[in-house]
Backbone as a ProteinNet text record, in pm:
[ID]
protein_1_A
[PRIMARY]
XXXXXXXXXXXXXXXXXXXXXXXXXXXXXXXXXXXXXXXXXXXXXXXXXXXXXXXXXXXXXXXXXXXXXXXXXXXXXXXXXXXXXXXXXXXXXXXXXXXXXXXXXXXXXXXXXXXXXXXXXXXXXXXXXXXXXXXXXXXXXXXXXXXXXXXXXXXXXXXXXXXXXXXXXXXXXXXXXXXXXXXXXXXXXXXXXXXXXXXXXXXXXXX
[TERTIARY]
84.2	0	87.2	27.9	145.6	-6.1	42.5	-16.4	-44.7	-128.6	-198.2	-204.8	-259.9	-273.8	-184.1	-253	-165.3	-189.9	-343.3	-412	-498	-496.5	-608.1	-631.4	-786.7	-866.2	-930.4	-923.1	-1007.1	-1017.3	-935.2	-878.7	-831.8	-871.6	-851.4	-693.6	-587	-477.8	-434.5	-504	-509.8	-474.3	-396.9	-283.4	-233.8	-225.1	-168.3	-23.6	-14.8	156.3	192.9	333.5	363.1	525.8	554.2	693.6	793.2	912.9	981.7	914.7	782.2	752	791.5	869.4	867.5	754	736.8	631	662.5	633.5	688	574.4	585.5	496.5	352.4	319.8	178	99.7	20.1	-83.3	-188.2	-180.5	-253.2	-330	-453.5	-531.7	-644.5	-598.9	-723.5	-719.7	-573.6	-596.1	-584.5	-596	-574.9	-464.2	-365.5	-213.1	-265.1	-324.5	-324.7	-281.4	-151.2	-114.6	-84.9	-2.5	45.6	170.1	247	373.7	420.6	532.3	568.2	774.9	772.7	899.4	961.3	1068.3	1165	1142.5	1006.6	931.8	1026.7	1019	1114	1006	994.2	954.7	991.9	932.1	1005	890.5	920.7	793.3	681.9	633.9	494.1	475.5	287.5	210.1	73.3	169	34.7	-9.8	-125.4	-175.1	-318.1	-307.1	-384.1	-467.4	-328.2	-334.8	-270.6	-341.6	-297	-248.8	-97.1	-21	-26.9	-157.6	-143.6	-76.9	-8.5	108.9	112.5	189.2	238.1	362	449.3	603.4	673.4	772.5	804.3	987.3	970.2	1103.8	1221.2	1344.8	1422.3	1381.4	1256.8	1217.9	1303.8	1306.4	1379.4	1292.5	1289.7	1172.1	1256.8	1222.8	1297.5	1251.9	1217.6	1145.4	984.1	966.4	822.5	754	628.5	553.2	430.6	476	346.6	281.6	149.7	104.9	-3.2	27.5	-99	-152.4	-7	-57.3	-40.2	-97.6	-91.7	-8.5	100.3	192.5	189.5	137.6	104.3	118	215.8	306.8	383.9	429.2	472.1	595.6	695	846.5	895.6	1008.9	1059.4	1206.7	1249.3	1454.2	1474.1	1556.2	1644.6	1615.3	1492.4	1474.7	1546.9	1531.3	1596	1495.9	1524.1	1434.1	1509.2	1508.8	1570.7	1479.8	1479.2	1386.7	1296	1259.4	1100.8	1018.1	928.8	829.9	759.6	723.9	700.3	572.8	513.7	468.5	322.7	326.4	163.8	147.7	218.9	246.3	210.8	164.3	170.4	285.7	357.4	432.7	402.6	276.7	307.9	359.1	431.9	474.3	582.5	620.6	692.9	854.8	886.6	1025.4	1140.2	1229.7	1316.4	1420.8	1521.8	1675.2	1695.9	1750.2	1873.7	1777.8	1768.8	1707.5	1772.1	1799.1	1868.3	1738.3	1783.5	1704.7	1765.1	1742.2	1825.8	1744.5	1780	1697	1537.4	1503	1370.5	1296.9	1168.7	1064.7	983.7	1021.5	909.6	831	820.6	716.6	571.9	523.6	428.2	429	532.7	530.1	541.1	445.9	448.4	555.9	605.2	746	737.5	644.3	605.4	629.7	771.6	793.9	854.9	897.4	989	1159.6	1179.4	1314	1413.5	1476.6	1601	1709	1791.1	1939.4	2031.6	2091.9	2238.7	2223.9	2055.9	2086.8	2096.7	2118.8	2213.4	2068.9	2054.3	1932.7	1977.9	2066.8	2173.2	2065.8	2020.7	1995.9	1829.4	1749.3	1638.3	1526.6	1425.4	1349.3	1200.8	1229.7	1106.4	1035.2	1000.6	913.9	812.3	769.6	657.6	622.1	710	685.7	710.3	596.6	545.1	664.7	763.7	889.8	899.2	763.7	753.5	802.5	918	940	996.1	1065.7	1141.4	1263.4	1319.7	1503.6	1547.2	1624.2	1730.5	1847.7	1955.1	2057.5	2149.2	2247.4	2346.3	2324.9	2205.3	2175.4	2259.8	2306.5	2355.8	2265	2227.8	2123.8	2158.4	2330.1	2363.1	2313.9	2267.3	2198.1	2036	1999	1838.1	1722.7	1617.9	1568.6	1408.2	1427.9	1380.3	1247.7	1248.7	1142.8	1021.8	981.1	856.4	820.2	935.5	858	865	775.5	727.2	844.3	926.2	999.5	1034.3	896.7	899.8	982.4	1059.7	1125.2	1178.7	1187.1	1268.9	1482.3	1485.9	1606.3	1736.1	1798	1921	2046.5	2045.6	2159.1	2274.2	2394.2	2512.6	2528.9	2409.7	2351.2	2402	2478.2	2571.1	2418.8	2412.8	2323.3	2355.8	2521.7	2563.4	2507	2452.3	2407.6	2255.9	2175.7	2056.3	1957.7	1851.5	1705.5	1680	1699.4	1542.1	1535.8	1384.7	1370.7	1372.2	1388.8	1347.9	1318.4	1157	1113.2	1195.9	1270.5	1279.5	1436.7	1541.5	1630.8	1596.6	1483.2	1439.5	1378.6	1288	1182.9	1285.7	1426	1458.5	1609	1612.9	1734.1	1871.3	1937	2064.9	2188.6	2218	2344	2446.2	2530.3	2673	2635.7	2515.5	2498.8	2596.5	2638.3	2776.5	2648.6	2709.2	2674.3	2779.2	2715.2	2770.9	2787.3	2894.3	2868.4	2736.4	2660.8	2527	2418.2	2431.4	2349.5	2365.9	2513.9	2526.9	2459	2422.2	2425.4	2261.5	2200.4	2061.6	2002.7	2102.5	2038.6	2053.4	2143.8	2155.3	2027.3	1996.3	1914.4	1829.8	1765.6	1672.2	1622.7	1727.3	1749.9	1726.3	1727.9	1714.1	1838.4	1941.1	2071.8	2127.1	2178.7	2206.6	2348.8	2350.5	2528.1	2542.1	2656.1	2714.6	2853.8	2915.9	3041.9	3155.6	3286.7	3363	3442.4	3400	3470.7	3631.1	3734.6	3865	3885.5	3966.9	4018.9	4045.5	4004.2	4126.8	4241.6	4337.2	4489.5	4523
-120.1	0	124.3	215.6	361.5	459.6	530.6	659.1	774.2	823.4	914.9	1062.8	1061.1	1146.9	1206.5	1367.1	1397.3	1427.8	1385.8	1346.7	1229.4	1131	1079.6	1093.2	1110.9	1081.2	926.5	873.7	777.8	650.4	637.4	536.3	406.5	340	161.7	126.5	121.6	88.8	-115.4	-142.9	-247.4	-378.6	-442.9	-535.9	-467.3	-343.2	-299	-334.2	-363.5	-343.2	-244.2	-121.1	-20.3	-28.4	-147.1	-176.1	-108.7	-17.9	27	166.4	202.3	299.1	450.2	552.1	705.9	795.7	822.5	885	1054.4	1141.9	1250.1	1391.9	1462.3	1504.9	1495.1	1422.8	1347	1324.2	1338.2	1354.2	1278.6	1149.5	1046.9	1073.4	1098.5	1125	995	916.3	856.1	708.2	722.9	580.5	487.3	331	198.6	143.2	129.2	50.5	-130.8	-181.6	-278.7	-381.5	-464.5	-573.6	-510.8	-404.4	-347	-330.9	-418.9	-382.5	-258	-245.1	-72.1	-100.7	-182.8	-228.9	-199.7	-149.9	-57.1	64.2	104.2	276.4	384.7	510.7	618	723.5	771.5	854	996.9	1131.8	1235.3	1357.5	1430.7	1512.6	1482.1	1372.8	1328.8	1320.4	1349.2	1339.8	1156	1139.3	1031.7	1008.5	1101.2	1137.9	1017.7	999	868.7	740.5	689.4	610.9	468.9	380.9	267.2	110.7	121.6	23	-119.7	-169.2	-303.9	-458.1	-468	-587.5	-526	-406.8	-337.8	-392.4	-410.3	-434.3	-273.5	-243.2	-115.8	-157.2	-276.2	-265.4	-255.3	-200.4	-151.2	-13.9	28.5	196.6	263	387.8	519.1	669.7	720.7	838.7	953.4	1095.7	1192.1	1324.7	1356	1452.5	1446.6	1356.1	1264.3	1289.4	1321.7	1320.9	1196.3	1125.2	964.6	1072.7	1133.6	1169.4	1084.3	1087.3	971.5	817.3	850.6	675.3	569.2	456	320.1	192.7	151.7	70.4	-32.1	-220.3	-314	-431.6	-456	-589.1	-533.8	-446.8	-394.4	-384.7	-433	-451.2	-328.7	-306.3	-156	-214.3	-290.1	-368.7	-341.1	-268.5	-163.4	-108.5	4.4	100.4	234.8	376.4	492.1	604.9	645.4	790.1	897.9	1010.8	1103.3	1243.9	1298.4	1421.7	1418.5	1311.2	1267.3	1345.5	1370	1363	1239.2	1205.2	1046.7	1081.6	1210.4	1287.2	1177	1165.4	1044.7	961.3	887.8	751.5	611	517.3	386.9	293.9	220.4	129.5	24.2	-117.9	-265.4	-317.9	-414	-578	-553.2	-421	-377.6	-489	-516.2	-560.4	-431.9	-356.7	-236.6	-287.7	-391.9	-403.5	-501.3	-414.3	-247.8	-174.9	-47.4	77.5	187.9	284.3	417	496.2	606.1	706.5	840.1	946.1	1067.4	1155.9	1297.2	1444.4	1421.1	1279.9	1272.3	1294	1349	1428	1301.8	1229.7	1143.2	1188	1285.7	1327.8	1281.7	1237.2	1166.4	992.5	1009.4	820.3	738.4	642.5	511.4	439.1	334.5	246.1	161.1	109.4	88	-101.9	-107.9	-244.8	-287.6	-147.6	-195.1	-260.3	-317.9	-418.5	-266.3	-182.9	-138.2	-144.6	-222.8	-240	-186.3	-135.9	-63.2	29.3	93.7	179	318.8	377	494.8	623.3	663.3	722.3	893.2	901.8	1000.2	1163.2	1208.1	1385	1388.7	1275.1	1224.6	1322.6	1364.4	1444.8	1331.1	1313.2	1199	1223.5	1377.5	1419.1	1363.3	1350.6	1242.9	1133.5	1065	933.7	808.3	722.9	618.7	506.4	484.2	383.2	312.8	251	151.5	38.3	-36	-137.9	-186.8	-39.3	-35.7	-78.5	-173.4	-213.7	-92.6	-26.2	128.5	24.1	-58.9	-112.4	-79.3	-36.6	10.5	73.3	173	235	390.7	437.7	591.5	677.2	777.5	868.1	956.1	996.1	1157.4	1237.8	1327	1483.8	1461.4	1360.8	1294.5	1382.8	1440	1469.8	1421	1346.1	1206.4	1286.9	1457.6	1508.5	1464.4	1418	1378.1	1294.2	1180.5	1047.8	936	857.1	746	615.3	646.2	551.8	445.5	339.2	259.6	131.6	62.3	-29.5	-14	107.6	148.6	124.3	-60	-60.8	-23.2	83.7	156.2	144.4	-11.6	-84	-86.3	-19.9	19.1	130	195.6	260.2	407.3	504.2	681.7	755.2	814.6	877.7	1041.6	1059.8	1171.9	1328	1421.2	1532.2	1481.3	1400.6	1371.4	1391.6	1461.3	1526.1	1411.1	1406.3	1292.6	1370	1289.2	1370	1285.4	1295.8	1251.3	1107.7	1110.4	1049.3	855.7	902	882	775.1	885.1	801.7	704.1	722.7	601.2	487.7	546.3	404.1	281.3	352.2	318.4	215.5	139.5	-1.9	86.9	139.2	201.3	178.4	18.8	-57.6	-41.3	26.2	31.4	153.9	228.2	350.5	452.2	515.2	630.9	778.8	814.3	957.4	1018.2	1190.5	1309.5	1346.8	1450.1	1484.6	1545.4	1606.1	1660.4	1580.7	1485.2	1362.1	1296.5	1268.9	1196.5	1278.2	1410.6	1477	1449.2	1457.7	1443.4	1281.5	1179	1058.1	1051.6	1096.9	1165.6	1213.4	1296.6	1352	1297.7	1172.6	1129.4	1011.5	974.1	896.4	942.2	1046.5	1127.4	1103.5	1095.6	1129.7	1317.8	1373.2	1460.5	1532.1	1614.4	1637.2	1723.4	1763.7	1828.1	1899.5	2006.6	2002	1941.4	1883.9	1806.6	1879.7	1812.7	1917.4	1915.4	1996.3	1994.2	1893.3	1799	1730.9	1806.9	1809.2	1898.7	1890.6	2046.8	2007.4	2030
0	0	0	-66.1	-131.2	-19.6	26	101.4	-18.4	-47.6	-79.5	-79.3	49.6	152.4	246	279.2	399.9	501.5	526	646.2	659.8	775.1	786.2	918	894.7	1008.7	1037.2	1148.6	1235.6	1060	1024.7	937	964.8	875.1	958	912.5	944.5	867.3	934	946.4	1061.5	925.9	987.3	885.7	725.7	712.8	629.8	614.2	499.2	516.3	445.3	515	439.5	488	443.4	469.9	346.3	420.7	362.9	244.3	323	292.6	373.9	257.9	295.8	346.8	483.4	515.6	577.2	472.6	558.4	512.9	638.3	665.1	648.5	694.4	696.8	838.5	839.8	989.3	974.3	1106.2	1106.5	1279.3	1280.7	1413.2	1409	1523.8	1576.6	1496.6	1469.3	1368.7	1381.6	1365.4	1387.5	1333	1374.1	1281.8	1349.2	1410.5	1492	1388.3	1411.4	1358.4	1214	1212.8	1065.1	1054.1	911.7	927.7	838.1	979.7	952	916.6	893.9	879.7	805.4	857.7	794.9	734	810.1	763.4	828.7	702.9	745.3	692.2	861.3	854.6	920.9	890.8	890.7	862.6	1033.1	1008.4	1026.2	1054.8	1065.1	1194.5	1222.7	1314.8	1331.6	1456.8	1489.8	1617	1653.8	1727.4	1836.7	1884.8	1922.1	1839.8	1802.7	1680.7	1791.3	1729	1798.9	1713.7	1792	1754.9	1777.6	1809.8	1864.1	1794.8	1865	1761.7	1605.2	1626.5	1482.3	1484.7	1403.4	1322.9	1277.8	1367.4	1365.9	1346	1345.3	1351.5	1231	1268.7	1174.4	1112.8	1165	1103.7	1180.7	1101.4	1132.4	1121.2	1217.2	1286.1	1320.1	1210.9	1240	1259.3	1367.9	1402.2	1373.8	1403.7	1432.1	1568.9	1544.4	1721.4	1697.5	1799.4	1848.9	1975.5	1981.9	2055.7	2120.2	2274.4	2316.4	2236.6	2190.6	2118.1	2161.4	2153.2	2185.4	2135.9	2190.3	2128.5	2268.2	2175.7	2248.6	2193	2255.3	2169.4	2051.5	2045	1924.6	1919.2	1822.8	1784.6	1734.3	1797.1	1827.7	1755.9	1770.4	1788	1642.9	1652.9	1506.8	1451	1546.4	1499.9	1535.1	1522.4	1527.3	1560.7	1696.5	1665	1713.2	1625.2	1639	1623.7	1694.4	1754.8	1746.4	1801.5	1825.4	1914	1928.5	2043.9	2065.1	2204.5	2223.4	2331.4	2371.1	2465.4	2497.3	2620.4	2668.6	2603.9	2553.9	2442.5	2558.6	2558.5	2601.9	2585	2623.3	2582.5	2664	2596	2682.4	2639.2	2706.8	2622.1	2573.4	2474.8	2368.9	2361.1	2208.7	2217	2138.7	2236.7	2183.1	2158.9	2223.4	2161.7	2048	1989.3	2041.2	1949	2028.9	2004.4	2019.5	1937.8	1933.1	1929.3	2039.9	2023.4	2102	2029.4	2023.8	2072.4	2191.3	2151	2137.8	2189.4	2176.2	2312.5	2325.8	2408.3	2441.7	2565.7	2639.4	2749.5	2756.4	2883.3	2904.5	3015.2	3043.1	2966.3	2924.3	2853.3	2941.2	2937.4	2986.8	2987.6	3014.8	2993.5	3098.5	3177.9	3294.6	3279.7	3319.6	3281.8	3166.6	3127.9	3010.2	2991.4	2925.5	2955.3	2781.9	2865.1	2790.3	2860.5	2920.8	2964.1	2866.4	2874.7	2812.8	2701.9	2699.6	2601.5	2607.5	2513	2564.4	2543.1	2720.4	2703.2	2766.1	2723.7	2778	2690.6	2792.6	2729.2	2702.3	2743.9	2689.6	2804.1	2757.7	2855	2892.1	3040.3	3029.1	3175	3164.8	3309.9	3286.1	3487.2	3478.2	3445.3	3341.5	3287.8	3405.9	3342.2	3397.8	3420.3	3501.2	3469.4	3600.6	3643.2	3744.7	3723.4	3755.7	3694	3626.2	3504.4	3430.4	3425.1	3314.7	3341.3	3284.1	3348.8	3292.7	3299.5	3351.2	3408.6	3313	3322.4	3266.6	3155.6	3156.9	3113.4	3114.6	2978.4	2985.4	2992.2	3106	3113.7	3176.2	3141.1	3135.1	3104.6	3197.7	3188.3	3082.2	3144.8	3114.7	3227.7	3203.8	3279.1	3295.2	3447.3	3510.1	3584.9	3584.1	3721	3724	3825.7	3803.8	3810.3	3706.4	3685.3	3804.5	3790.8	3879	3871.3	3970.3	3968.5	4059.9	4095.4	4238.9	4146.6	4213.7	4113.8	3982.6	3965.3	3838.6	3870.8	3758.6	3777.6	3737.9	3815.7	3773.6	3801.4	3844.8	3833.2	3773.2	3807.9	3656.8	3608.8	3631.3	3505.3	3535.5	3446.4	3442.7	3464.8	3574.8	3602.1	3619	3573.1	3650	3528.1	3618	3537.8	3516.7	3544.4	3527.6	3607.6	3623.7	3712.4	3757.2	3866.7	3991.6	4123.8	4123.9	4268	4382.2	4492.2	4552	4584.4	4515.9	4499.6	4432.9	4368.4	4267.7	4311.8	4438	4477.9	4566.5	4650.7	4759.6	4702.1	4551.2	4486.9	4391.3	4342.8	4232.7	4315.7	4186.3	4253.5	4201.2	4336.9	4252.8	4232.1	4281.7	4338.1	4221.2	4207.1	4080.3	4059.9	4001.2	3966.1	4012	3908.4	3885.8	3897.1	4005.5	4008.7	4037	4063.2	4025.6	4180.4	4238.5	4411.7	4453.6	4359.8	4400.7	4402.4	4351.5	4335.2	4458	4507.1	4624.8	4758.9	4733.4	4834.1	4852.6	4720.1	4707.5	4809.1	4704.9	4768.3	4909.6	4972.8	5140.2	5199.2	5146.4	5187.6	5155.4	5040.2	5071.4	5126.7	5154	5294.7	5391.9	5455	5566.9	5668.6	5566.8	5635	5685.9	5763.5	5750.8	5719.9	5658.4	5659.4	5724.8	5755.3	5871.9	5802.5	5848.5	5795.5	5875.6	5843.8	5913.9	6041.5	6137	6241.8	6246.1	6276.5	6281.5	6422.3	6391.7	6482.5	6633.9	6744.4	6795.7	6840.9	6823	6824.4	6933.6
[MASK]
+++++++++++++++++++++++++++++++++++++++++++++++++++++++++++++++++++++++++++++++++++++++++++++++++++++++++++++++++++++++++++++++++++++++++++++++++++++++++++++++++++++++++++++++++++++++++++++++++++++++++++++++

């Protein structure tokens, strides 16, 4: 199937295949991909706005300055794909399979990920306030100067994982598994404190 159009509305795309199809600037609202392969799709510029991915084939696509708004991705194969200045903003992610997944400069705020398995990928600079990451494997994960505010992180595992220069709150150092995790001295000072350790300055021996 060849695309047309440069909008659809509330459109059935459901077992379509548009494998190794160019999609750019094009705006899809409200649409059905369920069980559609998207394999090896490059797309660029485009809008898909509460469109739902259920067991879609995404994999090996490449996404460049693309926004998935509030969309639904469930069971859906992610492993060698690329996104680069994405917006990913109130997106769902169940089940999902990502490695290995590159993704760049991309906007996850309010995204789900709640149980998602990414170990070692490099999530370094990624903006993902508020997002849903109960559960989540981060583990040796790069997520230099990533900003985490907000998000829900009870069992979020950060095992290994370069955290230094990266937003959490709070919240976020008491819920989350942080055993190996490389931080920064302000970070250490943070997880202190949210421990409810206190610091003190070091008293001089006396002479």
């Amino acid at each position: 199937m060849h695309l047309t159009e440069k909008s659809y509305v509330d459109d059935d795309f459901a077992d379509v295949d548009l494998s190794g199809e160019a999609i750019e600037a094009v705006s899809f609202v409200d649409c059905d991909f369920a069980d559609a392969s998207l394999v090896e799709v490059s797309t660029r510029g485009a809008t898909f706005e509460r469109c739902r991915f259920v067991g879609a084939e995404l994999y090996g696509s490449g996404h460049h300055g693309t926004s998935f708004l509030s969309c639904t991705f469930e069971r859906s194969a992610w492993h060698g794909a690329t996104l680069t200045g994405c917006r990913l903003i109130g997106s769902t992610f169940t089940d999902c399979r990502f490695l290995p997944l590159t993704i760049r400069e991309c906007d996850l705020t309010l995204v789900s990920l709640a149980g998602a398995k990414l170990p070692g990928v490099d999530l370094s600079g990624l903006r993902m306030r508020e997002a849903n990451l109960v559960g989540a494997n981060f583990s040796g994960c790069d997520l230099r100067g990533a900003d985490l505010s907000g998000a829900r992180a009870e069992r979020l595992d950060l095992t290994d994982a370069d955290l230094r220069g990266a937003r959490l709150d709070a919240a976020a150092w008491v819920g989350a598994r942080l055993a190996g995790a490389v931080v920064d001295v302000d970070q250490a000072v943070l997880f202190a404190a949210a421990h409810g350790l206190v610091l003190t300055p070091t008293e001089e021996a006396p002479g």
